[in-house]
PDB file of C-alpha atoms and ligand atoms in Angstrom:
ATOM      1  CA  MET A  24      72.866  23.963  83.251  1.00  0.00           C
ATOM      2  CA  ILE A  25      73.087  27.697  82.594  1.00  0.00           C
ATOM      3  CA  ASP A  26      76.167  29.504  83.934  1.00  0.00           C
ATOM      4  CA  MET A  27      75.555  33.131  84.890  1.00  0.00           C
ATOM      5  CA  ALA A  28      78.180  35.876  84.664  1.00  0.00           C
ATOM      6  CA  ASN A  29      78.654  35.936  88.456  1.00  0.00           C
ATOM      7  CA  GLY A  30      79.415  32.205  88.566  1.00  0.00           C
ATOM      8  CA  GLU A  31      75.979  31.087  89.740  1.00  0.00           C
ATOM      9  CA  THR A  32      74.352  28.160  87.966  1.00  0.00           C
ATOM     10  CA  VAL A  33      70.879  26.718  87.633  1.00  0.00           C
ATOM     11  CA  ALA A  34      69.543  23.634  85.873  1.00  0.00           C
ATOM     12  CA  THR A  35      67.223  24.167  82.927  1.00  0.00           C
ATOM     13  CA  ALA A  36      66.405  20.648  81.733  1.00  0.00           C
ATOM     14  CA  ALA A  37      67.109  16.971  82.315  1.00  0.00           C
ATOM     15  CA  VAL A  38      67.559  14.523  79.480  1.00  0.00           C
ATOM     16  CA  GLY A  39      67.493  10.757  79.814  1.00  0.00           C
ATOM     17  CA  ARG A  40      67.061   7.803  77.499  1.00  0.00           C
ATOM     18  CA  GLU A  41      64.056   9.484  75.877  1.00  0.00           C
ATOM     19  CA  GLY A  42      66.231  12.062  74.178  1.00  0.00           C
ATOM     20  CA  ALA A  43      69.636  13.454  73.405  1.00  0.00           C
ATOM     21  CA  VAL A  44      71.838  16.338  74.408  1.00  0.00           C
ATOM     22  CA  GLY A  45      72.755  18.863  71.716  1.00  0.00           C
ATOM     23  CA  ILE A  46      69.762  17.981  69.598  1.00  0.00           C
ATOM     24  CA  LEU A  47      68.800  21.647  69.102  1.00  0.00           C
ATOM     25  CA  SER A  48      71.859  21.964  66.852  1.00  0.00           C
ATOM     26  CA  VAL A  49      69.623  20.777  64.003  1.00  0.00           C
ATOM     27  CA  LEU A  50      68.002  24.228  64.098  1.00  0.00           C
ATOM     28  CA  GLY A  51      71.276  25.718  62.891  1.00  0.00           C
ATOM     29  CA  PRO A  52      74.792  26.425  64.150  1.00  0.00           C
ATOM     30  CA  THR A  53      74.608  28.380  67.405  1.00  0.00           C
ATOM     31  CA  PRO A  54      77.235  28.717  70.130  1.00  0.00           C
ATOM     32  CA  SER A  55      76.037  26.748  73.168  1.00  0.00           C
ATOM     33  CA  ASP A  56      75.753  28.555  76.506  1.00  0.00           C
ATOM     34  CA  PHE A  57      74.860  25.335  78.314  1.00  0.00           C
ATOM     35  CA  THR A  58      77.011  23.124  80.470  1.00  0.00           C
ATOM     36  CA  VAL A  59      75.988  19.480  80.326  1.00  0.00           C
ATOM     37  CA  ILE A  60      76.665  17.335  83.394  1.00  0.00           C
ATOM     38  CA  VAL A  61      76.167  13.567  83.583  1.00  0.00           C
ATOM     39  CA  ARG A  62      74.432  12.963  86.920  1.00  0.00           C
ATOM     40  CA  ALA A  63      74.164   9.175  86.910  1.00  0.00           C
ATOM     41  CA  ARG A  64      76.226   6.174  85.840  1.00  0.00           C
ATOM     42  CA  VAL A  65      74.715   5.410  82.471  1.00  0.00           C
ATOM     43  CA  THR A  66      75.650   4.200  79.026  1.00  0.00           C
ATOM     44  CA  ALA A  67      75.228   6.615  76.155  1.00  0.00           C
ATOM     45  CA  SER A  68      76.033   6.822  72.476  1.00  0.00           C
ATOM     46  CA  ARG A  69      77.674   9.780  70.829  1.00  0.00           C
ATOM     47  CA  ILE A  70      77.534  10.951  67.248  1.00  0.00           C
ATOM     48  CA  ALA A  71      79.439  13.780  65.569  1.00  0.00           C
ATOM     49  CA  ALA A  72      77.194  16.783  64.858  1.00  0.00           C
ATOM     50  CA  SER A  73      78.000  16.664  61.135  1.00  0.00           C
ATOM     51  CA  ARG A  74      76.977  12.996  60.854  1.00  0.00           C
ATOM     52  CA  PHE A  75      73.862  13.626  62.924  1.00  0.00           C
ATOM     53  CA  HIS A  76      72.880  16.536  60.666  1.00  0.00           C
ATOM     54  CA  ALA A  77      73.421  14.372  57.588  1.00  0.00           C
ATOM     55  CA  ALA A  78      71.207  11.625  59.069  1.00  0.00           C
ATOM     56  CA  PHE A  79      68.595  14.234  60.056  1.00  0.00           C
ATOM     57  CA  ASN A  80      68.457  15.591  56.497  1.00  0.00           C
ATOM     58  CA  ARG A  81      68.344  12.121  54.955  1.00  0.00           C
ATOM     59  CA  SER A  82      65.805  10.375  57.176  1.00  0.00           C
ATOM     60  CA  PRO A  83      62.165  11.397  57.725  1.00  0.00           C
ATOM     61  CA  ALA A  84      62.107   8.993  60.700  1.00  0.00           C
ATOM     62  CA  ILE A  85      64.979  10.763  62.442  1.00  0.00           C
ATOM     63  CA  ARG A  86      63.404  14.169  61.746  1.00  0.00           C
ATOM     64  CA  HIS A  87      60.199  12.810  63.284  1.00  0.00           C
ATOM     65  CA  VAL A  88      61.796  11.706  66.574  1.00  0.00           C
ATOM     66  CA  VAL A  89      63.863  14.887  66.782  1.00  0.00           C
ATOM     67  CA  GLN A  90      60.696  16.982  66.426  1.00  0.00           C
ATOM     68  CA  ILE A  91      59.045  14.998  69.235  1.00  0.00           C
ATOM     69  CA  HIS A  92      62.039  15.479  71.496  1.00  0.00           C
ATOM     70  CA  VAL A  93      62.330  19.204  70.745  1.00  0.00           C
ATOM     71  CA  ARG A  94      58.663  19.653  71.697  1.00  0.00           C
ATOM     72  CA  ALA A  95      59.268  17.787  74.960  1.00  0.00           C
ATOM     73  CA  ILE A  96      62.349  19.900  75.764  1.00  0.00           C
ATOM     74  CA  VAL A  97      60.500  23.163  75.050  1.00  0.00           C
ATOM     75  CA  LYS A  98      57.743  21.960  77.386  1.00  0.00           C
ATOM     76  CA  GLN A  99      60.361  21.373  80.086  1.00  0.00           C
ATOM     77  CA  PHE A 100      61.714  24.912  79.587  1.00  0.00           C
ATOM     78  CA  GLN A 101      58.227  26.457  79.782  1.00  0.00           C
ATOM     79  CA  LEU A 102      57.075  24.581  82.874  1.00  0.00           C
ATOM     80  CA  GLY A 103      60.495  24.950  84.503  1.00  0.00           C
ATOM     81  CA  ALA A 104      60.411  28.735  84.066  1.00  0.00           C
ATOM     82  CA  ALA A 105      56.948  28.930  85.652  1.00  0.00           C
ATOM     83  CA  CYS A 106      57.999  26.617  88.502  1.00  0.00           C
ATOM     84  CA  ASN A 107      61.177  28.604  89.238  1.00  0.00           C
ATOM     85  CA  ALA A 108      59.175  31.833  89.417  1.00  0.00           C
ATOM     86  CA  LEU A 109      56.190  30.628  91.402  1.00  0.00           C
ATOM     87  CA  HIS A 110      57.017  27.676  93.644  1.00  0.00           C
ATOM     88  CA  PRO A 111      58.942  27.383  96.912  1.00  0.00           C
ATOM     89  CA  VAL A 112      62.439  25.971  96.755  1.00  0.00           C
ATOM     90  CA  GLU A 113      61.664  22.864  98.849  1.00  0.00           C
ATOM     91  CA  ALA A 114      58.920  21.843  96.417  1.00  0.00           C
ATOM     92  CA  ARG A 115      61.269  22.556  93.495  1.00  0.00           C
ATOM     93  CA  MET A 116      63.977  20.367  95.006  1.00  0.00           C
ATOM     94  CA  ALA A 117      61.480  17.510  95.395  1.00  0.00           C
ATOM     95  CA  ARG A 118      60.399  18.079  91.781  1.00  0.00           C
ATOM     96  CA  TRP A 119      63.989  17.906  90.511  1.00  0.00           C
ATOM     97  CA  LEU A 120      64.735  14.701  92.445  1.00  0.00           C
ATOM     98  CA  LEU A 121      61.658  13.043  90.927  1.00  0.00           C
ATOM     99  CA  HIS A 122      62.507  14.436  87.521  1.00  0.00           C
ATOM    100  CA  LEU A 123      66.019  12.939  87.661  1.00  0.00           C
ATOM    101  CA  CYS A 124      64.795   9.589  89.035  1.00  0.00           C
ATOM    102  CA  ASP A 125      62.318   9.324  86.155  1.00  0.00           C
ATOM    103  CA  ARG A 126      65.299   9.172  83.802  1.00  0.00           C
ATOM    104  CA  ILE A 127      67.141   6.269  85.446  1.00  0.00           C
ATOM    105  CA  ASP A 128      66.091   2.774  86.443  1.00  0.00           C
ATOM    106  CA  HIS A 129      66.174   3.073  90.214  1.00  0.00           C
ATOM    107  CA  ASP A 130      65.375   5.356  93.141  1.00  0.00           C
ATOM    108  CA  VAL A 131      68.939   6.136  94.254  1.00  0.00           C
ATOM    109  CA  LEU A 132      70.558   9.271  92.884  1.00  0.00           C
ATOM    110  CA  PRO A 133      74.275  10.029  93.110  1.00  0.00           C
ATOM    111  CA  LEU A 134      73.869  13.683  94.088  1.00  0.00           C
ATOM    112  CA  THR A 135      75.955  15.748  96.466  1.00  0.00           C
ATOM    113  CA  GLN A 136      74.642  18.839  98.230  1.00  0.00           C
ATOM    114  CA  GLU A 137      76.981  20.868  96.015  1.00  0.00           C
ATOM    115  CA  ALA A 138      75.328  19.389  92.917  1.00  0.00           C
ATOM    116  CA  LEU A 139      71.866  20.159  94.289  1.00  0.00           C
ATOM    117  CA  SER A 140      72.828  23.749  95.032  1.00  0.00           C
ATOM    118  CA  GLN A 141      73.985  24.107  91.400  1.00  0.00           C
ATOM    119  CA  ILE A 142      70.785  22.531  90.059  1.00  0.00           C
ATOM    120  CA  LEU A 143      68.501  24.749  92.147  1.00  0.00           C
ATOM    121  CA  GLY A 144      70.595  27.924  92.053  1.00  0.00           C
ATOM    122  CA  VAL A 145      70.612  28.242  95.852  1.00  0.00           C
ATOM    123  CA  ARG A 146      73.296  28.214  98.554  1.00  0.00           C
ATOM    124  CA  ARG A 147      74.540  24.959 100.040  1.00  0.00           C
ATOM    125  CA  THR A 148      73.274  25.960 103.460  1.00  0.00           C
ATOM    126  CA  THR A 149      69.775  26.184 101.958  1.00  0.00           C
ATOM    127  CA  VAL A 150      70.184  22.690 100.481  1.00  0.00           C
ATOM    128  CA  THR A 151      71.276  21.347 103.898  1.00  0.00           C
ATOM    129  CA  LEU A 152      68.116  22.762 105.446  1.00  0.00           C
ATOM    130  CA  LEU A 153      65.882  21.447 102.655  1.00  0.00           C
ATOM    131  CA  MET A 154      67.397  17.974 102.869  1.00  0.00           C
ATOM    132  CA  ARG A 155      66.867  17.942 106.618  1.00  0.00           C
ATOM    133  CA  ASN A 156      63.167  18.715 106.088  1.00  0.00           C
ATOM    134  CA  LEU A 157      62.750  16.078 103.369  1.00  0.00           C
ATOM    135  CA  ARG A 158      64.585  13.496 105.507  1.00  0.00           C
ATOM    136  CA  ALA A 159      62.344  14.291 108.479  1.00  0.00           C
ATOM    137  CA  SER A 160      59.249  13.666 106.355  1.00  0.00           C
ATOM    138  CA  GLY A 161      60.676  10.349 105.098  1.00  0.00           C
ATOM    139  CA  ALA A 162      60.775  11.578 101.479  1.00  0.00           C
ATOM    140  CA  ILE A 163      64.530  10.965 101.148  1.00  0.00           C
ATOM    141  CA  ARG A 164      67.366   9.067 102.782  1.00  0.00           C
ATOM    142  CA  SER A 165      70.861  10.293 102.134  1.00  0.00           C
ATOM    143  CA  ASP A 166      74.349   9.286 103.164  1.00  0.00           C
ATOM    144  CA  ARG A 167      77.661  11.101 103.287  1.00  0.00           C
ATOM    145  CA  ARG A 168      78.854   9.618 100.004  1.00  0.00           C
ATOM    146  CA  GLY A 169      76.345  11.726  98.138  1.00  0.00           C
ATOM    147  CA  GLN A 170      73.729   9.048  97.519  1.00  0.00           C
ATOM    148  CA  ILE A 171      70.104  10.103  97.853  1.00  0.00           C
ATOM    149  CA  GLU A 172      67.453   7.405  98.035  1.00  0.00           C
ATOM    150  CA  ILE A 173      63.951   8.639  97.438  1.00  0.00           C
ATOM    151  CA  ASP A 174      60.591   7.473  98.732  1.00  0.00           C
ATOM    152  CA  ARG A 175      58.617   8.253  95.610  1.00  0.00           C
ATOM    153  CA  ALA A 176      55.150   8.622  97.171  1.00  0.00           C
ATOM    154  CA  ARG A 177      56.368  10.909  99.953  1.00  0.00           C
ATOM    155  CA  LEU A 178      58.493  12.942  97.569  1.00  0.00           C
ATOM    156  CA  VAL A 179      55.517  13.411  95.245  1.00  0.00           C
ATOM    157  CA  ALA A 180      53.591  14.746  98.246  1.00  0.00           C
ATOM    158  CA  ALA A 181      56.410  17.227  98.952  1.00  0.00           C
ATOM    159  CA  ALA A 182      56.800  18.374  95.329  1.00  0.00           C
ATOM    160  CA  CYS A 183      54.789  21.048  93.551  1.00  0.00           C
ATOM    161  CA  GLU A 184      52.359  19.946  90.860  1.00  0.00           C
ATOM    162  CA  CYS A 185      54.954  20.660  88.158  1.00  0.00           C
ATOM    163  CA  HIS A 186      56.511  17.190  88.282  1.00  0.00           C
ATOM    164  CA  GLY A 187      53.173  15.510  87.583  1.00  0.00           C
ATOM    165  CA  THR A 188      52.223  18.102  84.960  1.00  0.00           C
ATOM    166  CA  MET A 189      55.576  17.862  83.211  1.00  0.00           C
ATOM    167  CA  ARG A 190      55.557  14.070  83.223  1.00  0.00           C
ATOM    168  CA  HIS A 191      51.978  13.885  81.966  1.00  0.00           C
ATOM    169  CA  GLU A 192      52.458  16.450  79.188  1.00  0.00           C
ATOM    170  CA  ILE A 193      55.750  14.942  78.011  1.00  0.00           C
ATOM    171  CA  GLU A 194      54.282  11.421  78.008  1.00  0.00           C
ATOM    172  CA  GLU A 195      51.392  12.786  75.972  1.00  0.00           C
ATOM    173  CA  ILE A 196      53.765  14.283  73.400  1.00  0.00           C
ATOM    174  CA  PHE A 197      55.517  10.922  73.037  1.00  0.00           C
ATOM    175  CA  SER A 198      52.326   8.834  72.976  1.00  0.00           C
ATOM    176  CA  MET A 199      50.719  11.078  70.331  1.00  0.00           C
ATOM    177  CA  ASN A 200      53.703  10.327  68.141  1.00  0.00           C
ATOM    178  CA  THR A 201      54.092   6.579  68.532  1.00  0.00           C
ATOM    179  CA  ALA A 202      53.701   5.782  64.828  1.00  0.00           C
ATOM    180  CA  ARG A 203      57.251   5.661  63.610  1.00  0.00           C
ATOM    181  CA  PRO A 204      58.341   5.388  60.003  1.00  0.00           C
ATOM    182  CA  ARG A 205      60.135   2.144  59.129  1.00  0.00           C
ATOM    183  CA  ASP A 206      63.610   3.603  58.671  1.00  0.00           C
ATOM    184  CA  PHE A 207      63.824   4.593  62.344  1.00  0.00           C
ATOM    185  CA  VAL A 208      67.014   2.623  63.007  1.00  0.00           C
ATOM    186  CA  VAL A 209      70.249   4.560  62.603  1.00  0.00           C
ATOM    187  CA  PRO A 210      72.927   2.498  60.846  1.00  0.00           C
ATOM    188  CA  ASP A 211      75.560   1.163  63.282  1.00  0.00           C
ATOM    189  CA  ASN A 212      78.339   2.943  61.477  1.00  0.00           C
ATOM    190  CA  ALA A 213      76.676   6.315  62.134  1.00  0.00           C
ATOM    191  CA  ILE A 214      77.230   6.031  65.885  1.00  0.00           C
ATOM    192  CA  ASP A 215      80.500   6.658  67.704  1.00  0.00           C
ATOM    193  CA  GLU A 216      80.817   5.147  71.171  1.00  0.00           C
TER     194      GLU A 216
HETATM  195 ZN1  LIG B  29      56.657  23.804  90.478  1.00  0.00          ZN
END
């Protein structure tokens, strides 16, 4: 998420099991303007930046996967910028829901209307209206505890083409780079839980 000076926020990228947060730190020390929010109950591993940088410098395999992920993230930024500028907010909300579901193992997202307004950079009243429309079309079901269940096919129909484009292009980046050097595995003692 990016936080603007007036307190507004908007989501810039979603990262799941295909990548890592903070990975751009390998490009050099830069103060981060991003806020990272965990949107689903997941298990993750954490590594200190200094140990990650040491592993990155030591291992061609780690450099290889980091380069793949950086390309995928840049693609997200590029397509996301175009989508935010050109596509209606209802289609963007459908795109974000699909985008988030792609990164977990099921079709139920723990997302409140407040969270959606922060992701999209719109008012909560707008989110209420958008959710009503998506519910009416059968694309989502939501309850008061902030759980949104998606109907993937209907949500795809409601989304702009950016979800499909983004998914296809990112899958292509990963599939073009499937050959992995043998020292891919990070030693256990390099990872902090
Ligand atoms: Zn779009």
